[in-house]
Short mmCIF file of C-alpha atoms in Angstrom, two decimals:
data_model
loop_
_atom_site.label_atom_id
_atom_site.label_comp_id
_atom_site.label_asym_id
_atom_site.label_seq_id
_atom_site.Cartn_x
_atom_site.Cartn_y
_atom_site.Cartn_z
CA ALA D 1 -15.09 -39.08 -54.45
CA VAL D 2 -17.24 -37.17 -51.94
CA ASP D 3 -16.39 -36.96 -48.29
CA GLU D 4 -19.11 -38.46 -46.04
CA SER D 5 -18.74 -35.73 -43.46
CA GLU D 6 -19.87 -33.11 -46.03
CA LEU D 7 -23.00 -35.01 -46.83
CA LEU D 8 -24.06 -35.12 -43.17
CA THR D 9 -23.67 -31.37 -42.53
CA VAL D 10 -26.24 -28.80 -43.38
CA PRO D 11 -24.84 -25.64 -45.16
CA ASP D 12 -24.92 -22.43 -43.14
CA GLY D 13 -27.90 -20.12 -43.64
CA TRP D 14 -30.05 -22.93 -45.23
CA LYS D 15 -33.82 -22.80 -44.41
CA GLU D 16 -36.56 -25.20 -45.32
CA PRO D 17 -38.98 -23.54 -47.82
CA ALA D 18 -42.28 -22.30 -46.30
CA PHE D 19 -45.53 -24.29 -46.79
CA THR D 20 -47.71 -22.41 -49.26
CA ARG D 21 -51.22 -22.77 -50.78
CA GLU D 22 -49.62 -24.24 -53.91
CA ASP D 23 -48.52 -27.21 -51.86
CA ASN D 24 -52.08 -28.01 -50.79
CA PRO D 25 -54.52 -26.16 -53.12
CA LYS D 26 -57.70 -28.17 -52.24
CA GLY D 27 -57.39 -27.53 -48.45
CA LEU D 28 -58.44 -29.91 -45.70
CA LEU D 29 -61.15 -32.58 -45.77
CA GLU D 30 -62.25 -32.38 -42.09
CA GLU D 31 -62.55 -29.65 -39.48
CA SER D 32 -60.25 -30.02 -36.44
CA SER D 33 -60.47 -28.25 -33.10
CA PHE D 34 -58.62 -28.07 -29.84
CA ALA D 35 -59.65 -26.55 -26.51
CA THR D 36 -57.92 -25.76 -23.23
CA LEU D 37 -58.93 -24.36 -19.93
CA PHE D 38 -57.34 -21.30 -18.32
CA PRO D 39 -57.16 -20.17 -14.65
CA LYS D 40 -59.33 -17.27 -13.33
CA TYR D 41 -56.35 -14.89 -12.87
CA ARG D 42 -55.60 -14.98 -16.62
CA GLU D 43 -59.05 -13.84 -17.62
CA ALA D 44 -58.27 -10.07 -17.54
CA TYR D 45 -55.12 -10.44 -19.60
CA LEU D 46 -56.75 -12.71 -22.20
CA LYS D 47 -59.61 -10.22 -22.66
CA GLU D 48 -57.09 -7.54 -23.61
CA CYS D 49 -54.90 -9.55 -25.95
CA TRP D 50 -57.65 -11.74 -27.57
CA PRO D 51 -58.10 -9.42 -30.62
CA LEU D 52 -54.31 -9.78 -31.32
CA VAL D 53 -54.61 -13.57 -30.99
CA GLN D 54 -57.47 -13.72 -33.52
CA LYS D 55 -55.59 -11.47 -35.91
CA ALA D 56 -52.43 -13.64 -35.72
CA LEU D 57 -54.39 -16.92 -36.23
CA GLY D 58 -56.56 -15.34 -38.94
CA GLU D 59 -53.51 -15.00 -41.12
CA HIS D 60 -53.32 -18.83 -41.05
CA TYR D 61 -57.09 -19.12 -41.54
CA VAL D 62 -57.73 -20.56 -38.07
CA ASN D 63 -60.67 -19.40 -35.96
CA ALA D 64 -60.20 -18.70 -32.16
CA ALA D 65 -62.99 -18.43 -29.56
CA LEU D 66 -62.72 -17.29 -25.94
CA ASP D 67 -65.41 -18.61 -23.45
CA LEU D 68 -65.25 -16.60 -20.27
CA ILE D 69 -68.19 -18.50 -18.62
CA GLU D 70 -66.52 -21.88 -18.91
CA GLY D 71 -63.04 -20.47 -18.82
CA SER D 72 -61.76 -22.09 -21.96
CA MET D 73 -60.07 -21.22 -25.33
CA THR D 74 -60.96 -23.05 -28.55
CA VAL D 75 -59.18 -23.05 -31.97
CA THR D 76 -60.76 -24.60 -35.13
CA THR D 77 -59.78 -24.94 -38.77
CA THR D 78 -61.84 -23.37 -41.60
CA LYS D 79 -62.50 -24.22 -45.25
CA LYS D 80 -59.69 -21.84 -46.29
CA THR D 81 -57.05 -23.53 -44.06
CA PHE D 82 -54.38 -25.09 -46.29
CA ASP D 83 -51.63 -25.86 -43.77
CA PRO D 84 -52.42 -29.03 -41.80
CA TYR D 85 -49.87 -28.20 -39.07
CA ALA D 86 -51.36 -24.78 -38.42
CA ILE D 87 -53.93 -26.25 -36.01
CA ILE D 88 -51.20 -27.86 -33.98
CA ARG D 89 -49.42 -24.53 -33.67
CA ALA D 90 -52.65 -22.88 -32.72
CA ARG D 91 -53.17 -25.55 -29.98
CA ASP D 92 -49.64 -24.87 -28.60
CA LEU D 93 -50.44 -21.10 -28.66
CA ILE D 94 -53.48 -21.36 -26.45
CA LYS D 95 -51.66 -23.78 -24.13
CA LEU D 96 -48.87 -21.36 -23.56
CA LEU D 97 -51.32 -18.41 -23.06
CA ALA D 98 -53.03 -20.47 -20.30
CA ARG D 99 -49.64 -21.02 -18.64
CA SER D 100 -48.91 -17.24 -18.19
CA VAL D 101 -46.63 -16.82 -21.22
CA PRO D 102 -47.09 -13.24 -22.62
CA PHE D 103 -48.48 -12.81 -26.10
CA GLU D 104 -45.30 -11.02 -27.25
CA GLN D 105 -43.53 -14.38 -27.02
CA VAL D 106 -46.40 -16.69 -27.80
CA PHE D 107 -47.10 -15.50 -31.42
CA ARG D 108 -43.56 -16.73 -32.37
CA ILE D 109 -44.90 -20.29 -32.17
CA LEU D 110 -46.54 -19.68 -35.58
CA GLN D 111 -43.07 -19.56 -37.26
CA ASP D 112 -41.65 -22.71 -38.88
CA ASP D 113 -38.37 -22.87 -36.92
CA VAL D 114 -39.91 -22.31 -33.49
CA ALA D 115 -41.47 -24.96 -31.27
CA CYS D 116 -42.57 -25.22 -27.64
CA ASP D 117 -42.09 -27.67 -24.77
CA ILE D 118 -44.10 -27.83 -21.58
CA ILE D 119 -42.19 -29.77 -18.93
CA LYS D 120 -44.18 -31.00 -15.93
CA ILE D 121 -42.01 -30.83 -12.76
CA GLY D 122 -44.69 -31.11 -10.05
CA SER D 123 -44.42 -34.91 -9.65
CA LEU D 124 -40.62 -35.24 -9.80
CA VAL D 125 -40.07 -34.37 -6.11
CA ARG D 126 -41.96 -35.80 -3.22
CA LYS D 127 -41.65 -33.09 -0.52
CA ARG D 128 -43.24 -29.70 -1.27
CA GLU D 129 -40.48 -27.77 0.53
CA THR D 130 -37.74 -29.50 -1.43
CA PHE D 131 -39.64 -28.86 -4.74
CA ILE D 132 -39.91 -25.12 -3.98
CA LYS D 133 -36.19 -24.89 -3.18
CA ARG D 134 -35.15 -26.66 -6.40
CA ARG D 135 -37.52 -24.55 -8.48
CA ALA D 136 -36.00 -21.43 -6.95
CA ARG D 137 -32.54 -22.79 -7.76
CA LEU D 138 -33.63 -22.99 -11.41
CA LEU D 139 -34.57 -19.33 -11.30
CA GLY D 140 -31.41 -18.20 -9.51
CA PRO D 141 -30.84 -14.97 -7.64
CA LYS D 142 -32.98 -12.28 -9.26
CA GLY D 143 -33.60 -14.64 -12.22
CA SER D 144 -29.87 -14.67 -13.25
CA THR D 145 -29.62 -18.49 -13.79
CA LEU D 146 -32.72 -18.57 -15.94
CA LYS D 147 -31.51 -15.58 -18.03
CA ALA D 148 -28.14 -17.30 -18.62
CA LEU D 149 -29.99 -20.42 -19.72
CA GLU D 150 -32.13 -18.38 -22.16
CA LEU D 151 -29.11 -16.70 -23.74
CA LEU D 152 -27.27 -20.07 -24.17
CA THR D 153 -30.25 -21.94 -25.69
CA ASN D 154 -31.94 -19.02 -27.55
CA CYS D 155 -35.26 -20.02 -25.87
CA TYR D 156 -37.83 -18.14 -23.83
CA ILE D 157 -38.46 -19.99 -20.51
CA MET D 158 -41.33 -19.37 -18.13
CA VAL D 159 -41.45 -21.13 -14.73
CA GLN D 160 -45.07 -21.17 -13.53
CA GLY D 161 -46.44 -23.38 -10.74
CA ASN D 162 -45.85 -27.08 -11.48
CA THR D 163 -44.73 -26.57 -15.15
CA VAL D 164 -41.88 -25.00 -17.14
CA SER D 165 -42.84 -23.65 -20.50
CA ALA D 166 -40.11 -23.23 -23.08
CA LEU D 167 -40.33 -21.59 -26.53
CA GLY D 168 -37.53 -21.61 -29.16
CA PRO D 169 -35.64 -23.75 -31.65
CA PHE D 170 -35.64 -27.54 -31.38
CA SER D 171 -31.95 -27.85 -30.39
CA GLY D 172 -32.43 -25.32 -27.59
CA LEU D 173 -35.60 -27.04 -26.20
CA LYS D 174 -33.68 -30.28 -25.93
CA GLU D 175 -31.03 -28.58 -23.74
CA VAL D 176 -33.65 -26.76 -21.66
CA ARG D 177 -35.47 -30.02 -20.87
CA LYS D 178 -32.22 -31.68 -19.82
CA VAL D 179 -31.27 -28.81 -17.51
CA VAL D 180 -34.72 -28.57 -15.97
CA LEU D 181 -34.98 -32.34 -15.23
CA ASP D 182 -31.43 -32.44 -13.81
CA THR D 183 -32.18 -29.49 -11.52
CA MET D 184 -35.19 -31.34 -10.13
CA LYS D 185 -32.95 -34.35 -9.54
CA ASN D 186 -30.72 -32.23 -7.31
CA ILE D 187 -28.01 -31.41 -9.90
CA HIS D 188 -27.20 -27.71 -9.85
CA PRO D 189 -27.89 -25.92 -13.09
CA ILE D 190 -24.51 -24.18 -13.03
CA TYR D 191 -22.85 -27.49 -14.18
CA ASN D 192 -25.03 -27.79 -17.25
CA ILE D 193 -24.65 -24.02 -18.01
CA LYS D 194 -20.81 -24.42 -17.96
CA THR D 195 -21.04 -27.35 -20.40
CA LEU D 196 -23.33 -25.32 -22.69
CA MET D 197 -20.92 -22.43 -22.68
CA ILE D 198 -18.01 -24.74 -23.70
CA LYS D 199 -20.13 -26.38 -26.47
CA ARG D 200 -21.03 -22.88 -27.78
CA GLU D 201 -17.33 -21.98 -28.11
CA LEU D 202 -16.45 -25.37 -29.76
CA ALA D 203 -19.31 -24.97 -32.31
CA LYS D 204 -17.55 -21.84 -33.72
CA ASP D 205 -14.48 -23.88 -34.79
CA PRO D 206 -15.11 -25.63 -38.14
CA GLU D 207 -12.46 -28.22 -37.64
CA LEU D 208 -14.02 -29.54 -34.34
CA ARG D 209 -17.56 -29.97 -35.85
CA THR D 210 -16.87 -33.56 -36.90
CA GLN D 211 -14.88 -34.56 -33.83
CA SER D 212 -15.99 -35.76 -30.45
CA TRP D 213 -16.16 -33.10 -27.76
CA GLU D 214 -15.88 -35.41 -24.76
CA ARG D 215 -12.28 -34.47 -24.03
CA PHE D 216 -13.16 -30.76 -23.83
CA LEU D 217 -16.30 -31.11 -21.67
CA PRO D 218 -15.93 -31.07 -17.87
CA LYS D 219 -16.78 -34.20 -15.81
CA PHE D 220 -18.44 -33.42 -12.53
CA LYS D 221 -18.28 -36.21 -9.94
CA ARG D 222 -21.24 -36.50 -7.65
CA LYS D 223 -20.22 -36.54 -3.98
CA ASN D 224 -22.65 -37.85 -1.35
CA LEU D 225 -21.27 -36.37 1.86
CA LYS D 226 -24.09 -36.74 4.28
CA LYS D 227 -23.37 -34.93 7.56
CA ARG D 228 -24.49 -36.89 10.58
CA LYS D 229 -27.09 -34.97 12.51
CA GLU D 230 -26.08 -34.51 16.19
CA PRO D 231 -28.83 -35.07 18.73
CA LYS D 232 -29.95 -32.13 20.86
CA LYS D 233 -29.65 -34.07 24.13
CA LYS D 234 -26.43 -36.08 24.31
CA ASN D 235 -26.68 -39.01 26.76
CA THR D 236 -23.33 -39.38 28.50
CA LYS D 237 -22.62 -42.90 29.79
CA LYS D 238 -21.92 -43.14 33.52
CA GLU D 239 -19.03 -45.18 34.92
CA TYR D 240 -19.89 -48.85 35.44
CA THR D 241 -20.17 -49.80 39.08
CA PRO D 242 -21.20 -53.29 40.31
CA PHE D 243 -23.16 -51.79 43.34
CA PRO D 244 -26.75 -50.66 42.86
CA PRO D 245 -27.58 -46.98 43.53
CA PRO D 246 -28.62 -45.99 47.05
CA GLN D 247 -32.27 -46.19 47.87
CA PRO D 248 -33.92 -42.72 48.10
CA GLU D 249 -35.15 -41.61 51.54
CA SER D 250 -38.90 -41.73 52.21
CA GLN D 251 -40.90 -39.05 53.93
CA ILE D 252 -40.90 -41.02 57.18
CA ASP D 253 -37.09 -41.32 57.10
CA LYS D 254 -36.77 -37.56 56.61
CA GLU D 255 -39.19 -36.89 59.56
CA LEU D 256 -37.24 -39.32 61.78
CA ALA D 257 -33.95 -37.52 60.96
CA SER D 258 -35.35 -34.08 61.81
CA GLY D 259 -37.33 -35.30 64.89
CA GLU D 260 -40.77 -34.27 63.48
CA TYR D 261 -41.96 -37.84 63.63
CA PHE D 262 -42.08 -37.89 67.39
CA LEU D 263 -44.01 -34.56 67.73
CA LYS D 264 -47.76 -34.41 68.52
CA GLU D 265 -50.30 -33.10 65.98
CA ARG D 266 -50.72 -29.76 67.93
CA GLN D 267 -46.98 -29.25 67.85
CA LYS D 268 -46.79 -29.99 64.16
CA LYS D 269 -49.54 -27.52 63.30
CA ARG D 270 -47.88 -24.87 65.51
CA LYS D 271 -44.58 -25.39 63.71
CA GLN D 272 -46.31 -25.09 60.29
CA MET D 273 -48.03 -21.86 61.39
CA GLU D 274 -44.68 -20.37 62.56
CA GLU D 275 -43.15 -21.10 59.15
CA ILE D 276 -45.97 -19.52 57.33
CA LYS D 277 -45.86 -16.37 59.52
CA ALA D 278 -42.09 -16.11 58.97
CA LYS D 279 -42.57 -16.20 55.18
CA GLN D 280 -45.30 -13.60 55.41
CA ALA D 281 -43.12 -11.30 57.50
CA ASP D 282 -40.26 -11.55 54.88
CA ALA D 283 -42.70 -10.72 52.05
CA ILE D 284 -44.11 -7.68 53.92
CA LYS D 285 -40.56 -6.45 54.64
CA ARG D 286 -39.61 -6.73 50.95
CA ARG D 287 -42.75 -4.96 49.82
CA GLN D 288 -42.16 -2.08 52.31
CA GLU D 289 -38.59 -1.62 51.04
CA GLU D 290 -39.82 -1.33 47.44
CA ARG D 291 -42.42 1.32 48.50
CA ASN D 292 -39.77 3.34 50.41
CA LYS D 293 -37.52 3.59 47.31
CA ALA D 294 -39.93 6.20 45.85
CA PHE D 295 -39.30 8.56 48.82
CA ILE D 296 -35.49 8.39 48.68
CA PRO D 297 -34.26 11.66 47.07
CA PRO D 298 -31.82 11.40 44.11
CA LYS D 299 -28.28 12.54 44.42
CA GLU D 300 -27.81 16.15 43.25
CA LYS D 301 -25.07 17.07 40.79
CA PRO D 302 -22.43 19.53 42.10
CA VAL D 303 -22.97 23.13 40.98
CA VAL D 304 -20.33 24.35 38.50
CA LYS D 305 -19.53 28.04 38.68
CA THR D 306 -19.58 29.85 35.37
CA LYS D 307 -16.53 31.91 34.57
CA LYS D 308 -17.19 35.50 33.83
CA ALA D 309 -16.21 36.72 30.44
CA SER D 310 -12.97 38.76 30.57
CA THR D 311 -13.53 42.37 29.65
CA GLU D 312 -9.93 43.23 29.81
CA LYS D 313 -9.29 42.73 26.09
CA LYS D 314 -10.08 45.83 24.07
CA ILE D 315 -11.71 45.62 20.62
CA ASP D 316 -9.34 46.75 17.85
CA ILE D 317 -11.66 48.71 15.42
CA GLU D 318 -8.89 49.25 12.81
CA ALA D 319 -8.20 45.54 12.46
CA ILE D 320 -11.91 44.82 11.93
CA LYS D 321 -12.10 47.48 9.21
CA GLU D 322 -9.18 45.92 7.37
CA LYS D 323 -10.81 42.47 7.48
CA VAL D 324 -14.08 43.89 6.03
CA LYS D 325 -12.15 45.52 3.15
CA ASN D 326 -10.31 42.27 2.25
CA ALA D 327 -13.57 40.33 2.41
CA LYS D 328 -15.29 42.80 -0.02
CA LYS D 329 -12.37 42.29 -2.50
CA LYS D 330 -12.68 38.47 -2.36
CA LYS D 331 -16.49 38.32 -2.82
CA LEU D 332 -17.99 37.93 -6.33
CA GLY D 333 -19.59 41.13 -7.69
CA ALA D 334 -17.71 43.43 -5.29
CA LEU D 335 -16.96 47.08 -6.34
CA PRO D 336 -13.55 47.94 -7.80
CA GLU D 337 -10.96 49.63 -5.50
CA GLU D 338 -11.26 53.06 -7.23
CA GLU D 339 -15.01 53.21 -6.51
CA VAL D 340 -14.51 52.13 -2.92
CA LYS D 341 -11.91 54.95 -2.37
CA LEU D 342 -14.31 57.52 -3.86
CA LYS D 343 -17.13 56.32 -1.52
CA MET D 344 -14.79 56.56 1.52
CA ALA D 345 -13.74 60.17 0.58
CA ALA D 346 -17.42 61.18 0.18
CA ASP D 347 -18.23 59.71 3.67
CA GLU D 348 -15.33 61.63 5.27
CA LYS D 349 -16.57 64.97 3.66
CA LYS D 350 -20.05 64.39 5.01
CA LYS D 351 -18.67 63.88 8.52
CA LYS D 352 -16.59 67.13 8.37
CA LYS D 353 -19.73 69.15 7.28
CA LYS D 354 -21.62 67.75 10.30
#
């Protein structure tokens, strides 16, 4: 009796045998070709790495052509091509090159256990500002979130414009697509990263391989806590009164109250002229005060008398000599005491002779 769980599992380290010429000795019946356009800013890079691209595809007997006038890359099969899937891999290779993926990562697509996935994220969010914020959230601060996702899925991920290009094993690509789509649906990538970390640890235990992992995985509840936006101008309600508001005074009412209404035209003009002259006199007075400020002398600081240095203290020459001797002993490379004594004796003899 054989356990069913053993039949479903794949043994560790097992690999599917590579497709060789012996599997398809007669080659292909028809010639297939694929072409893709690339942006102008990729032209300089593609010129440099195109010989490497031709060399990599030449090993699988696939021709590659670069048209700089039209801005396109073309791959075609030849009579020697024996692997029918080689042209599909070559098509993915030129697609990834057009989407700013470096050649150091792109040539891995020619391996059997590596695939690619190009996720279109441009149409998933309506507002452009929201889209940019969520795309930046996928990258994380200094690309830390994207790096963590790459380590957990064993995939290379490139976020470029409105697409996300992923390159790696099939199981990793599935997880990358889920994380990217959830991020664009406003689910933070840290939740999916935590789940992937737990799954990675559970996969190491052979006993838990056949069991359900739902009890170990965290369940994140979505909370829609929408904060009510407060208006800039708050309208405060006045107390209710049954009486209507008082009628505002008209210009005639104001003139009647001040007595101007009963004045003659000459008197009114004279009064207006007096008011204008009073305003002009105030303005002239203010201007004159500002001009006079320049002629006001500043306040002088009080003179501080300097204290004369006291000459009462006498200089002790003997004490200074002792300090110099001690300093010479402490310094590196100073002469030994015996030589110093000899020099001192020689100086004294010279003084006596003089």
